Amino acid sequence: MTVNTEAPAAAPAAMTRPPTPNGAKKKQWAGLWFVLPFAAFYALFLVWPTFLGLYYSFTDKSLTGRPASWVGLENWAEAFGDERAWAALGNTAEFTLYSTPPLVILAIALALLVNRARKLGWFLRMAFFAPFVVPVSVVTMIWIWIYQPDGGLLNHYLQLLGIQDAAAPTLWLQDKNTAMWSVVITTVWWTMGFNFLLYLAALQTIDPNVYEASSIDGASWWRQLWHITLPLLKRTTALVIVLQLIASLRIFDQMYLMTGGGPDRATEVAIHYIYISGFEGYRIGYASALSYVLFILILIISIFQFRLFSRKED
Amino acid sequence: MTAVQETQTAAPSARPVVRRRRLRKPSVGAVIVYAASAALAVLWLLPLLWALSTSFKVETEASLGQDIHWIPQDWSLEGYRTLFERGDHLTWMINSTIVSTIVTVLTLVLCVSAAYGFSRFEFPGKRIIFGAIIAGLMVPGQALIIPLFDLVNDLHLAGTYWGLALPQVVAPVMVFILKRFFDAIPKDYEEAAKLDGAGHLRVLWNVILPLSGPIMAAVGIFTFIGSWNNFLWPLLVATDPSMMTLPVGLGVVSGGYGLFYAQNMAAAILGALPLLIIFLIFQKQIVKGVAGVGLK
């Protein structure tokens, strides 16, 4: 997660720091000592596992601890031919496809609304963002209960409204056709607040004069939205979508807790299959190869995100 | 960063507009906007309110197949009492507090130190090390769980607080953010301190840190929330219920309570409470922090 607050008053002037008269040439070893503790942690817990994982992917290493031997590309070949792996990747893509549009559109719509209801700003921001700070298992506990087929809140109201037959309640999390959507709805409720705050912040930086000029020209609210507001939110939207893609590729918690990947593996996602191969199947080598496929996919999107960030820096 | 400053300068100039509006009668449009947003906000909070309401019911009223009452007919703390009698919830809460505190403190110490080193010194290998750390921004932690688990096992840290906490400490993004903030602090202040004979550590402690309150708060809060809510890593490392963190304990153990819904929802409410309180206290910093993601 990225954080930012305002810089001290003199910041802009200091941004382009001119090289100090003698500092540039003089090497200061002291700096290394300040960097070293973090660098050591970084090397041990990030760099080393990255290479270790790559190495394991070429071995038949097992969680049982028996000596591992080199198997070459065997794991990789198996991974590319593994239907269950492809299905898990497909489910991950399906989740991304279902969850991204509501997460973007709802966030924009609510941010537009809250931006105009400024006197309620504090309460509204709290209400929409609050679920985001709630631990995932609390979220799933509440929603599993809401989704209960017999007497759960959702089915209760659907039956009250006459949409659902009381004799044939929907098995939200146990039915292949609804399980994915149920997890998507829960996820949207849980994480929408983050995107909402991003959009709200972007909206509040738009100069009101932009609208004044077009109001004088008689532009309707709808026209202003399409021709002024949304184009100005383009960068935020790009950012939200990229962050959403990365988060979706890494999805695991909700599925694990709500459906356990079922029914019939309909909601088994990539990380879940890696978890199953490694920790239930004890195949560290194979799980490492699977991890690396996912790793590369996420890396591609992250490079995209990185470019998005750095372009603004210029 | 510039955009954040714009918001700040834009705020005072926006105030007169609001005042002028207050004198006018509210338009129909404004009434609709307020009514709609308030209604949606309440709708959004319903799942939490439903959990809250159920947690105060007796089990017979909370159980499935009963009529839906948003206000308990028979107020009771039974759910909370049984929860505390079982005791494991408190254990998980303490575990989460310990782990998240270790992660937050270590992250702040290591990242501040590294950011200061990168911001203020030229030393051999600086570009290479910094480049490697920036590259780490793109490495997805979840894809590393297999080798990381193996490593923590080899270090004999599995099932310990250190095994839970240490792998979460590596946060290149925080180094990046702090470095950028330190870069923007004028060097004049330090020159004065150095003339008085202050060493590098003193400069960091007496000059840089007092100027970095808001950014330290933001980094600290987000690290704490992120660590508290981490699920996958503690799920792997803490297999013994006595070492589980709150999200894992609630997810893995409490999921098995089955039919005790009042107790279940009491656990959910107590599980949500610590961070909701932190969120309410630090709302300003958190909102600003999230906004910063999009505005830099």
Coordinates of C-alpha atoms in Angstrom, one line a residue:
Chain A
M1 CA 0.0 0.0 0.0
T2 CA 1.2 3.4 -0.9
V3 CA 1.1 6.3 1.4
N4 CA 1.6 10.0 1.0
T5 CA 1.2 13.2 2.9
E6 CA 2.1 16.7 2.2
A7 CA 5.8 17.7 2.2
P8 CA 7.1 20.5 4.3
A9 CA 6.5 24.0 3.0
A10 CA 9.8 24.5 1.2
A11 CA 9.5 21.2 -0.7
P12 CA 9.1 22.3 -4.3
A13 CA 12.3 24.3 -4.1
A14 CA 14.3 21.4 -2.7
M15 CA 12.9 18.8 -5.1
T16 CA 15.5 19.6 -7.7
R17 CA 18.4 19.6 -5.3
P18 CA 21.5 21.1 -6.9
P19 CA 24.6 19.0 -6.3
T20 CA 26.4 20.2 -3.2
P21 CA 29.8 21.7 -3.8
N22 CA 31.8 18.8 -2.5
G23 CA 29.2 16.2 -1.4
A24 CA 28.8 14.7 -4.8
K25 CA 32.4 13.5 -5.1
K26 CA 33.0 12.6 -1.5
K27 CA 31.9 9.0 -0.8
Q28 CA 30.2 8.7 2.6
W29 CA 30.4 5.2 4.0
A30 CA 28.0 6.2 6.8
G31 CA 25.1 6.0 4.3
L32 CA 25.8 2.4 3.8
W33 CA 25.3 1.7 7.5
F34 CA 21.9 3.3 7.4
V35 CA 20.8 1.3 4.4
L36 CA 22.3 -2.0 5.5
P37 CA 19.8 -3.3 8.0
F38 CA 16.9 -2.9 5.6
A39 CA 19.0 -4.3 2.7
A40 CA 19.8 -7.4 4.8
F41 CA 16.1 -8.0 5.5
Y42 CA 15.3 -7.4 1.9
A43 CA 17.9 -9.8 0.7
L44 CA 16.9 -12.5 3.1
F45 CA 13.1 -12.3 2.9
L46 CA 12.6 -11.1 -0.7
V47 CA 15.5 -11.6 -3.0
W48 CA 16.5 -15.0 -1.6
P49 CA 13.0 -16.5 -1.8
T50 CA 12.6 -15.2 -5.3
F51 CA 15.7 -17.1 -6.5
L52 CA 15.0 -20.1 -4.2
G53 CA 11.5 -20.4 -5.7
L54 CA 13.0 -20.4 -9.2
Y55 CA 15.5 -23.1 -8.2
Y56 CA 12.8 -25.2 -6.5
S57 CA 10.7 -25.1 -9.7
F58 CA 13.4 -27.2 -11.3
T59 CA 13.5 -29.8 -8.5
D60 CA 11.1 -32.4 -7.1
K61 CA 11.4 -30.8 -3.6
S62 CA 8.8 -32.0 -1.2
L63 CA 7.3 -30.7 2.0
T64 CA 8.1 -34.1 3.6
G65 CA 11.8 -33.1 3.7
R66 CA 13.2 -36.0 1.6
P67 CA 16.2 -34.9 -0.4
A68 CA 15.3 -33.1 -3.6
S69 CA 16.7 -33.8 -7.0
W70 CA 17.0 -31.8 -10.2
V71 CA 14.2 -32.6 -12.6
G72 CA 14.8 -29.9 -15.2
L73 CA 11.7 -28.5 -16.9
E74 CA 9.5 -31.3 -15.8
N75 CA 7.4 -29.2 -13.4
W76 CA 7.1 -26.4 -15.9
A77 CA 5.9 -28.8 -18.6
E78 CA 3.4 -30.3 -16.2
A79 CA 2.2 -26.9 -15.1
F80 CA 1.4 -25.9 -18.7
G81 CA -0.4 -29.1 -19.3
D82 CA -2.3 -29.1 -16.0
E83 CA -6.0 -28.6 -16.7
R84 CA -6.7 -27.9 -13.0
A85 CA -4.1 -25.1 -13.1
W86 CA -5.6 -23.6 -16.2
A87 CA -9.1 -23.9 -14.7
A88 CA -7.8 -22.0 -11.6
L89 CA -6.3 -19.3 -13.7
G90 CA -9.6 -19.2 -15.6
N91 CA -11.6 -18.7 -12.4
T92 CA -9.2 -16.0 -11.4
A93 CA -9.8 -14.2 -14.7
E94 CA -13.6 -14.7 -14.2
F95 CA -13.4 -13.2 -10.8
T96 CA -11.4 -10.2 -12.2
L97 CA -13.9 -9.8 -15.0
Y98 CA -16.9 -9.8 -12.7
S99 CA -15.5 -7.7 -9.9
T100 CA -13.6 -4.9 -11.7
P101 CA -16.5 -3.1 -13.4
P102 CA -18.7 -2.7 -10.3
L103 CA -15.6 -1.8 -8.3
V104 CA -14.8 1.0 -10.7
I105 CA -18.3 2.2 -11.6
L106 CA -19.8 2.1 -8.0
A107 CA -16.7 3.9 -6.7
I108 CA -17.1 6.7 -9.3
A109 CA -20.8 7.0 -8.8
L110 CA -20.6 7.2 -5.0
A111 CA -17.6 9.6 -5.1
L112 CA -19.6 11.9 -7.4
L113 CA -22.5 11.8 -5.0
V114 CA -20.4 12.3 -1.9
N115 CA -18.5 15.1 -3.6
R116 CA -21.8 17.0 -3.9
A117 CA -23.0 16.2 -0.4
R118 CA -20.1 17.8 1.4
K119 CA -21.9 18.5 4.7
L120 CA -22.3 14.8 5.2
G121 CA -18.8 14.2 4.0
W122 CA -17.4 12.7 7.2
F123 CA -20.2 10.3 7.8
L124 CA -20.3 9.2 4.1
R125 CA -16.6 8.6 3.9
M126 CA -16.7 6.6 7.0
A127 CA -19.6 4.5 5.9
F128 CA -18.2 3.5 2.5
F129 CA -14.6 3.0 3.6
A130 CA -15.2 1.3 7.0
P131 CA -15.6 -2.3 5.5
F132 CA -12.1 -1.9 4.0
V133 CA -10.4 -2.0 7.4
V134 CA -12.4 -5.0 8.6
P135 CA -10.4 -8.3 8.6
V136 CA -11.3 -10.6 5.8
S137 CA -12.5 -13.4 8.1
V138 CA -15.0 -11.0 9.8
V139 CA -16.3 -10.0 6.4
T140 CA -16.7 -13.6 5.3
M141 CA -18.3 -14.7 8.6
I142 CA -21.0 -12.0 8.2
W143 CA -21.6 -12.7 4.6
I144 CA -21.7 -16.5 4.9
W145 CA -24.4 -15.9 7.3
I146 CA -26.3 -13.4 5.1
Y147 CA -26.1 -16.0 2.3
Q148 CA -27.5 -18.8 4.4
P149 CA -30.0 -20.6 2.2
D150 CA -32.6 -21.2 5.0
G151 CA -33.4 -18.1 6.9
G152 CA -30.4 -16.0 5.8
L153 CA -31.0 -12.3 5.4
L154 CA -30.7 -12.2 1.6
N155 CA -33.1 -15.1 0.9
H156 CA -35.5 -13.8 3.6
Y157 CA -35.9 -10.5 1.8
L158 CA -35.9 -12.0 -1.7
Q159 CA -38.8 -14.2 -0.5
L160 CA -40.5 -11.3 1.1
L161 CA -40.4 -9.4 -2.2
G162 CA -41.7 -12.5 -4.0
I163 CA -38.6 -12.8 -6.2
Q164 CA -37.7 -16.2 -4.7
D165 CA -39.9 -19.2 -4.0
A166 CA -39.6 -20.2 -0.3
A167 CA -39.7 -23.9 -1.3
A168 CA -36.6 -23.5 -3.5
P169 CA -34.1 -21.1 -1.8
T170 CA -31.0 -20.2 -3.6
L171 CA -27.9 -21.9 -2.3
W172 CA -25.7 -18.9 -2.9
L173 CA -22.3 -20.4 -2.0
Q174 CA -23.1 -24.0 -2.7
D175 CA -24.4 -23.5 -6.3
K176 CA -22.0 -23.5 -9.1
N177 CA -23.9 -20.7 -10.9
T178 CA -24.0 -18.3 -8.0
A179 CA -20.9 -19.0 -5.9
M180 CA -18.5 -16.8 -7.9
W181 CA -21.0 -14.0 -8.0
S182 CA -21.6 -14.2 -4.2
V183 CA -17.9 -13.9 -3.5
V184 CA -17.7 -11.0 -6.0
I185 CA -20.5 -9.1 -4.2
T186 CA -18.8 -9.6 -0.9
T187 CA -15.5 -8.4 -2.3
V188 CA -17.1 -5.3 -3.8
W189 CA -18.7 -4.5 -0.5
W190 CA -15.4 -5.0 1.3
T191 CA -13.0 -3.2 -1.0
M192 CA -15.0 -0.6 -2.9
G193 CA -14.2 2.0 -0.2
F194 CA -10.5 2.2 -1.3
N195 CA -11.3 3.1 -4.9
F196 CA -14.0 5.4 -3.7
L197 CA -11.5 7.4 -1.6
L198 CA -9.1 7.5 -4.6
Y199 CA -11.9 9.0 -6.8
L200 CA -13.1 11.4 -4.1
A201 CA -9.6 12.8 -3.7
A202 CA -9.2 13.2 -7.5
L203 CA -12.6 14.9 -7.7
Q204 CA -11.6 17.3 -5.0
T205 CA -8.6 18.5 -6.9
I206 CA -10.7 19.5 -9.9
D207 CA -10.8 23.3 -10.2
P208 CA -14.4 24.4 -9.8
N209 CA -13.8 27.1 -12.4
V210 CA -13.7 24.4 -15.0
Y211 CA -17.4 23.8 -14.4
E212 CA -18.3 27.4 -14.0
A213 CA -17.3 28.3 -17.6
S214 CA -19.2 25.4 -19.1
S215 CA -22.3 26.2 -16.9
I216 CA -22.4 29.7 -18.4
D217 CA -22.4 28.0 -21.8
G218 CA -25.4 26.1 -20.7
A219 CA -23.9 22.6 -20.5
S220 CA -26.1 20.1 -18.7
W221 CA -24.9 18.1 -15.7
W222 CA -24.7 15.0 -17.8
R223 CA -22.6 16.7 -20.5
Q224 CA -20.3 18.1 -17.8
L225 CA -19.9 14.6 -16.5
W226 CA -19.0 13.1 -19.8
H227 CA -16.9 15.9 -21.2
I228 CA -15.2 17.3 -18.1
T229 CA -15.3 15.1 -15.1
L230 CA -14.7 11.6 -16.5
P231 CA -11.9 12.7 -18.8
L232 CA -10.2 14.3 -15.8
L233 CA -10.6 11.1 -13.9
K234 CA -8.9 9.0 -16.6
R235 CA -5.6 8.7 -14.8
T236 CA -7.3 7.6 -11.5
T237 CA -9.3 5.1 -13.4
A238 CA -6.2 3.6 -15.1
L239 CA -4.6 3.4 -11.7
V240 CA -7.6 1.8 -10.1
I241 CA -7.9 -0.8 -12.8
V242 CA -4.2 -1.7 -12.6
L243 CA -4.4 -2.0 -8.8
Q244 CA -7.5 -4.1 -9.2
L245 CA -5.9 -6.5 -11.7
I246 CA -3.0 -7.1 -9.4
A247 CA -5.2 -7.6 -6.4
S248 CA -7.5 -9.9 -8.4
L249 CA -4.7 -12.1 -9.6
R250 CA -3.7 -12.6 -5.9
I251 CA -7.1 -13.3 -4.6
F252 CA -7.3 -16.2 -2.2
D253 CA -8.7 -15.2 1.3
Q254 CA -12.3 -14.8 0.4
M255 CA -12.5 -18.0 -1.7
Y256 CA -10.7 -20.0 0.9
L257 CA -13.0 -18.9 3.7
M258 CA -16.4 -18.7 1.8
T259 CA -16.4 -21.6 -0.6
G260 CA -13.1 -23.4 0.0
G261 CA -12.7 -23.3 -3.8
G262 CA -16.0 -25.2 -4.4
P263 CA -18.5 -26.2 -5.4
D264 CA -16.8 -28.6 -7.8
R265 CA -13.7 -26.3 -7.9
A266 CA -15.9 -23.6 -9.5
T267 CA -14.2 -20.9 -7.4
E268 CA -10.7 -22.4 -7.1
V269 CA -8.3 -19.6 -7.9
A270 CA -4.6 -19.5 -8.7
I271 CA -3.1 -19.0 -5.2
H272 CA -5.5 -21.6 -3.8
Y273 CA -4.3 -24.2 -6.3
I274 CA -0.7 -23.3 -5.4
Y275 CA -1.6 -23.6 -1.7
I276 CA -3.2 -27.0 -2.4
S277 CA -0.2 -28.3 -4.5
G278 CA 2.3 -27.1 -1.9
F279 CA 0.8 -27.6 1.5
E280 CA -1.8 -30.4 0.9
G281 CA 0.0 -32.2 -1.9
Y282 CA 3.5 -31.6 -0.3
R283 CA 4.9 -30.8 -3.8
I284 CA 7.0 -27.7 -3.2
G285 CA 8.8 -28.1 -6.5
Y286 CA 5.6 -28.2 -8.5
A287 CA 4.0 -25.4 -6.5
S288 CA 7.0 -23.3 -7.1
A289 CA 6.7 -23.6 -10.8
L290 CA 3.0 -22.7 -10.6
S291 CA 3.9 -19.7 -8.4
Y292 CA 6.4 -18.5 -11.0
V293 CA 3.8 -18.6 -13.8
L294 CA 1.6 -16.4 -11.6
F295 CA 4.6 -14.3 -10.6
I296 CA 5.3 -13.5 -14.2
L297 CA 1.7 -12.6 -15.0
I298 CA 1.6 -10.2 -12.0
L299 CA 5.0 -8.8 -13.0
I300 CA 3.8 -7.9 -16.4
I301 CA 0.9 -5.9 -15.0
S302 CA 3.1 -4.3 -12.3
I303 CA 5.5 -3.0 -15.0
F304 CA 2.5 -1.4 -16.5
Q305 CA 1.6 0.2 -13.2
F306 CA 5.2 1.3 -12.7
R307 CA 5.2 3.1 -16.0
L308 CA 1.9 4.7 -15.1
F309 CA 3.5 6.1 -11.9
S310 CA 6.7 7.2 -13.4
R311 CA 5.0 9.0 -16.3
K312 CA 3.4 11.3 -13.8
E313 CA 6.7 11.9 -12.1
D314 CA 8.2 13.6 -15.1
Chain B
M1 CA 2.3 15.3 -4.2
T2 CA 1.6 18.5 -6.0
A3 CA -2.0 17.6 -6.1
V4 CA -2.2 17.1 -2.4
Q5 CA -0.9 20.6 -2.0
E6 CA -3.5 21.9 -4.4
T7 CA -6.3 20.4 -2.2
Q8 CA -4.9 22.2 0.7
T9 CA -4.8 25.5 -1.0
A10 CA -8.1 25.0 -2.6
A11 CA -9.9 24.4 0.7
P12 CA -10.0 28.0 2.0
S13 CA -11.0 29.4 -1.3
A14 CA -13.9 26.9 -1.5
R15 CA -15.3 28.0 1.8
P16 CA -17.0 31.3 0.7
V17 CA -18.9 29.4 -2.0
V18 CA -20.3 27.0 0.7
R19 CA -21.3 29.9 2.8
R20 CA -23.1 31.7 0.0
R21 CA -25.0 28.5 -0.7
R22 CA -26.1 28.1 2.9
L23 CA -28.0 31.4 2.6
R24 CA -30.0 30.2 -0.3
K25 CA -32.9 27.7 0.1
P26 CA -31.6 24.2 -0.7
S27 CA -32.5 23.2 -4.2
V28 CA -34.5 20.1 -5.0
G29 CA -31.4 18.6 -6.5
A30 CA -29.4 19.1 -3.4
V31 CA -32.1 17.5 -1.3
I32 CA -32.1 14.4 -3.6
V33 CA -28.3 14.2 -3.5
Y34 CA -28.3 14.3 0.3
A35 CA -31.1 11.8 0.7
A36 CA -29.7 9.4 -1.8
S37 CA -26.2 9.4 -0.4
A38 CA -27.4 9.0 3.2
A39 CA -29.6 6.1 2.2
L40 CA -26.8 4.4 0.3
A41 CA -24.4 4.9 3.2
V42 CA -26.9 3.2 5.6
L43 CA -27.5 0.4 3.1
W44 CA -23.7 0.0 2.9
L45 CA -23.5 -0.4 6.6
L46 CA -26.3 -2.9 6.9
P47 CA -24.2 -6.0 7.0
L48 CA -22.2 -4.6 9.9
L49 CA -25.4 -3.4 11.6
W50 CA -27.0 -6.8 11.2
A51 CA -23.9 -8.5 12.8
L52 CA -24.1 -6.0 15.6
S53 CA -27.7 -6.5 16.2
T54 CA -27.4 -10.3 16.2
S55 CA -24.5 -10.2 18.6
F56 CA -26.8 -8.8 21.2
K57 CA -29.5 -11.5 20.8
V58 CA -29.9 -14.7 22.7
E59 CA -29.0 -17.8 20.6
T60 CA -32.6 -18.9 20.2
E61 CA -33.6 -15.6 18.7
A62 CA -30.4 -15.4 16.5
S63 CA -30.8 -18.9 15.1
L64 CA -31.9 -19.5 11.5
G65 CA -35.6 -19.9 10.7
Q66 CA -36.6 -17.2 13.2
D67 CA -38.3 -14.0 12.1
I68 CA -35.9 -11.2 11.2
H69 CA -35.7 -8.6 13.9
W70 CA -33.2 -5.7 13.4
I71 CA -33.7 -4.7 17.0
P72 CA -33.2 -7.7 19.4
Q73 CA -36.4 -8.6 21.2
D74 CA -34.4 -9.9 24.1
W75 CA -31.2 -8.0 24.6
S76 CA -28.4 -10.2 25.8
L77 CA -24.6 -10.3 26.2
E78 CA -24.7 -14.1 26.2
G79 CA -22.8 -14.2 22.9
Y80 CA -20.0 -12.1 24.2
R81 CA -19.9 -13.9 27.5
T82 CA -19.5 -17.4 26.0
L83 CA -16.8 -15.9 23.7
F84 CA -14.7 -14.7 26.6
E85 CA -15.3 -17.9 28.5
R86 CA -13.8 -19.8 25.7
G87 CA -10.8 -17.4 25.8
D88 CA -9.2 -18.1 22.4
H89 CA -10.5 -14.8 21.0
L90 CA -8.5 -12.9 23.5
T91 CA -5.4 -15.0 22.7
W92 CA -5.7 -14.2 19.0
M93 CA -6.2 -10.6 19.7
I94 CA -3.1 -10.5 21.8
N95 CA -1.2 -12.4 19.1
S96 CA -2.3 -10.0 16.4
T97 CA -1.3 -7.0 18.6
I98 CA 2.1 -8.5 19.2
V99 CA 2.7 -9.4 15.6
S100 CA 1.4 -6.1 14.2
T101 CA 3.4 -4.1 16.7
I102 CA 6.6 -5.9 15.8
V103 CA 6.0 -5.4 12.1
T104 CA 5.1 -1.7 12.5
V105 CA 8.0 -0.8 14.8
L106 CA 10.6 -2.7 12.7
T107 CA 9.2 -1.4 9.4
L108 CA 9.4 2.2 10.7
V109 CA 13.0 1.8 12.1
L110 CA 14.4 -0.1 9.1
C111 CA 12.6 2.0 6.4
V112 CA 13.3 5.4 8.0
S113 CA 17.0 4.4 8.4
A114 CA 17.3 3.2 4.8
A115 CA 15.4 6.2 3.4
Y116 CA 17.7 8.6 5.3
G117 CA 20.7 6.8 4.0
F118 CA 19.5 6.9 0.4
S119 CA 18.3 10.5 0.7
R120 CA 21.4 12.1 2.3
F121 CA 24.5 10.1 1.4
E122 CA 26.5 9.1 -1.6
F123 CA 28.1 5.7 -1.0
P124 CA 29.5 2.9 -3.2
G125 CA 26.8 0.6 -4.6
K126 CA 24.0 3.1 -3.7
R127 CA 22.5 3.0 -7.2
I128 CA 22.5 -0.7 -7.4
I129 CA 21.0 -1.3 -4.0
F130 CA 18.3 1.4 -4.5
G131 CA 17.5 0.0 -8.0
A132 CA 17.2 -3.5 -6.5
I133 CA 14.8 -2.2 -3.9
I134 CA 12.7 -0.4 -6.4
A135 CA 12.5 -3.5 -8.5
G136 CA 11.1 -5.2 -5.4
L137 CA 8.0 -2.9 -5.6
M138 CA 6.9 -5.2 -8.4
V139 CA 7.4 -8.6 -6.7
P140 CA 4.1 -10.0 -5.5
G141 CA 4.5 -11.4 -2.0
Q142 CA 1.8 -14.0 -2.4
A143 CA 3.7 -15.7 -5.2
L144 CA 6.7 -16.2 -2.9
I145 CA 4.9 -18.0 -0.1
I146 CA 6.3 -21.4 -1.0
P147 CA 10.0 -20.6 -0.8
L148 CA 9.4 -18.1 2.0
F149 CA 7.7 -20.8 4.1
D150 CA 10.6 -23.1 3.5
L151 CA 13.0 -20.4 4.5
V152 CA 11.2 -19.6 7.7
N153 CA 11.1 -23.4 8.5
D154 CA 14.8 -23.7 8.0
L155 CA 15.4 -20.7 10.3
H156 CA 13.3 -22.6 12.9
L157 CA 10.9 -19.6 13.1
A158 CA 7.7 -21.4 12.0
G159 CA 5.0 -21.0 14.6
T160 CA 6.7 -18.2 16.4
Y161 CA 5.9 -14.5 16.6
W162 CA 9.2 -13.7 14.7
G163 CA 8.2 -16.2 12.0
L164 CA 4.9 -14.4 11.7
A165 CA 6.3 -10.9 11.8
L166 CA 9.7 -10.8 10.1
P167 CA 8.7 -11.7 6.5
Q168 CA 6.1 -8.9 6.6
V169 CA 8.7 -6.3 7.5
V170 CA 10.2 -6.0 4.0
A171 CA 8.3 -3.0 2.5
P172 CA 10.2 -1.4 -0.4
V173 CA 7.3 0.9 -1.0
M174 CA 7.7 2.5 2.4
V175 CA 11.4 3.2 1.8
F176 CA 10.5 4.8 -1.5
I177 CA 7.8 7.0 0.1
L178 CA 10.0 8.1 3.0
K179 CA 13.0 8.8 0.8
R180 CA 10.9 11.1 -1.4
F181 CA 9.7 12.9 1.7
F182 CA 13.2 13.3 3.1
D183 CA 14.5 14.5 -0.2
A184 CA 12.0 17.4 0.0
I185 CA 13.3 18.5 3.4
P186 CA 15.7 21.5 2.9
K187 CA 19.3 20.6 3.9
D188 CA 19.8 24.0 5.6
Y189 CA 18.4 22.7 8.9
E190 CA 20.9 19.9 9.1
E191 CA 23.9 22.1 8.1
A192 CA 23.1 24.2 11.2
A193 CA 22.9 21.1 13.4
K194 CA 26.1 19.7 11.9
L195 CA 28.0 22.9 12.6
D196 CA 26.9 22.4 16.2
G197 CA 28.7 19.1 16.0
A198 CA 25.8 16.7 15.7
G199 CA 26.4 13.3 14.2
H200 CA 24.3 11.6 11.5
L201 CA 22.1 9.8 14.0
R202 CA 21.5 13.0 15.9
V203 CA 20.6 14.8 12.7
L204 CA 18.1 12.1 11.8
W205 CA 16.6 12.1 15.3
N206 CA 16.6 15.8 16.1
V207 CA 16.1 17.4 12.7
I208 CA 14.6 15.0 10.2
L209 CA 12.1 13.0 12.4
P210 CA 10.5 16.0 14.0
L211 CA 9.6 17.3 10.5
S212 CA 8.3 13.9 9.4
G213 CA 5.4 13.4 11.8
P214 CA 2.6 13.1 9.3
I215 CA 4.4 10.7 6.9
M216 CA 5.6 8.5 9.8
A217 CA 2.0 8.3 11.1
A218 CA 0.7 7.4 7.7
V219 CA 3.4 4.7 7.1
G220 CA 2.9 3.4 10.6
I221 CA -0.9 3.2 10.4
F222 CA -1.0 1.5 7.0
T223 CA 1.7 -1.0 8.0
F224 CA -0.3 -1.8 11.2
I225 CA -3.6 -2.3 9.3
G226 CA -1.9 -4.3 6.6
S227 CA -0.2 -6.6 9.0
W228 CA -3.3 -7.0 11.3
N229 CA -5.4 -8.0 8.3
N230 CA -2.8 -10.3 6.7
F231 CA -4.4 -13.7 6.3
L232 CA -2.4 -16.0 4.0
W233 CA 1.0 -15.8 5.7
P234 CA -0.3 -16.4 9.3
L235 CA -2.5 -19.1 7.9
L236 CA 0.6 -21.0 6.8
V237 CA 2.9 -20.3 9.7
A238 CA 0.6 -20.4 12.7
T239 CA -1.0 -23.8 12.6
D240 CA -1.4 -24.1 16.4
P241 CA -4.5 -22.3 17.5
S242 CA -2.6 -20.7 20.4
M243 CA -0.3 -18.9 17.9
M244 CA -3.0 -17.8 15.5
T245 CA -3.7 -14.2 14.7
L246 CA -7.2 -12.9 14.9
P247 CA -8.2 -13.2 11.2
V248 CA -6.8 -16.7 11.0
G249 CA -8.4 -17.8 14.3
L250 CA -11.7 -16.4 13.3
G251 CA -11.6 -17.9 9.9
V252 CA -10.3 -21.3 10.7
V253 CA -11.5 -22.1 14.2
S254 CA -14.6 -20.0 14.7
G255 CA -15.9 -21.1 11.3
G256 CA -16.6 -24.3 13.1
Y257 CA -18.9 -23.0 15.8
G258 CA -21.7 -23.8 13.5
L259 CA -25.0 -22.8 14.8
F260 CA -24.1 -20.3 17.5
Y261 CA -24.9 -17.2 15.5
A262 CA -25.0 -14.7 18.3
Q263 CA -21.7 -15.9 19.5
N264 CA -20.4 -15.9 16.0
M265 CA -21.4 -12.4 15.3
A266 CA -20.1 -11.2 18.7
A267 CA -16.7 -12.6 17.5
A268 CA -17.1 -10.8 14.2
I269 CA -17.9 -7.5 15.9
L270 CA -15.0 -7.8 18.4
G271 CA -12.8 -8.8 15.4
A272 CA -13.7 -5.7 13.5
L273 CA -13.6 -3.3 16.5
P274 CA -9.8 -2.7 17.0
L275 CA -9.2 -1.5 13.4
L276 CA -12.6 0.4 13.2
I277 CA -11.5 2.3 16.3
I278 CA -8.0 2.9 14.8
F279 CA -9.8 4.0 11.6
L280 CA -12.0 6.5 13.5
I281 CA -9.1 7.9 15.4
F282 CA -6.8 8.3 12.5
Q283 CA -9.5 8.9 9.8
K284 CA -7.8 12.1 8.5
Q285 CA -4.4 10.4 8.0
I286 CA -5.9 7.3 6.5
V287 CA -8.0 9.2 4.0
K288 CA -5.1 11.4 3.1
G289 CA -2.9 8.4 2.8
V290 CA -5.2 6.6 0.4
A291 CA -5.7 9.8 -1.6
G292 CA -1.9 10.0 -1.9
V293 CA -1.8 6.8 -3.9
G294 CA -3.7 8.4 -6.7
L295 CA -2.4 11.9 -6.4
K296 CA 1.3 11.5 -6.6

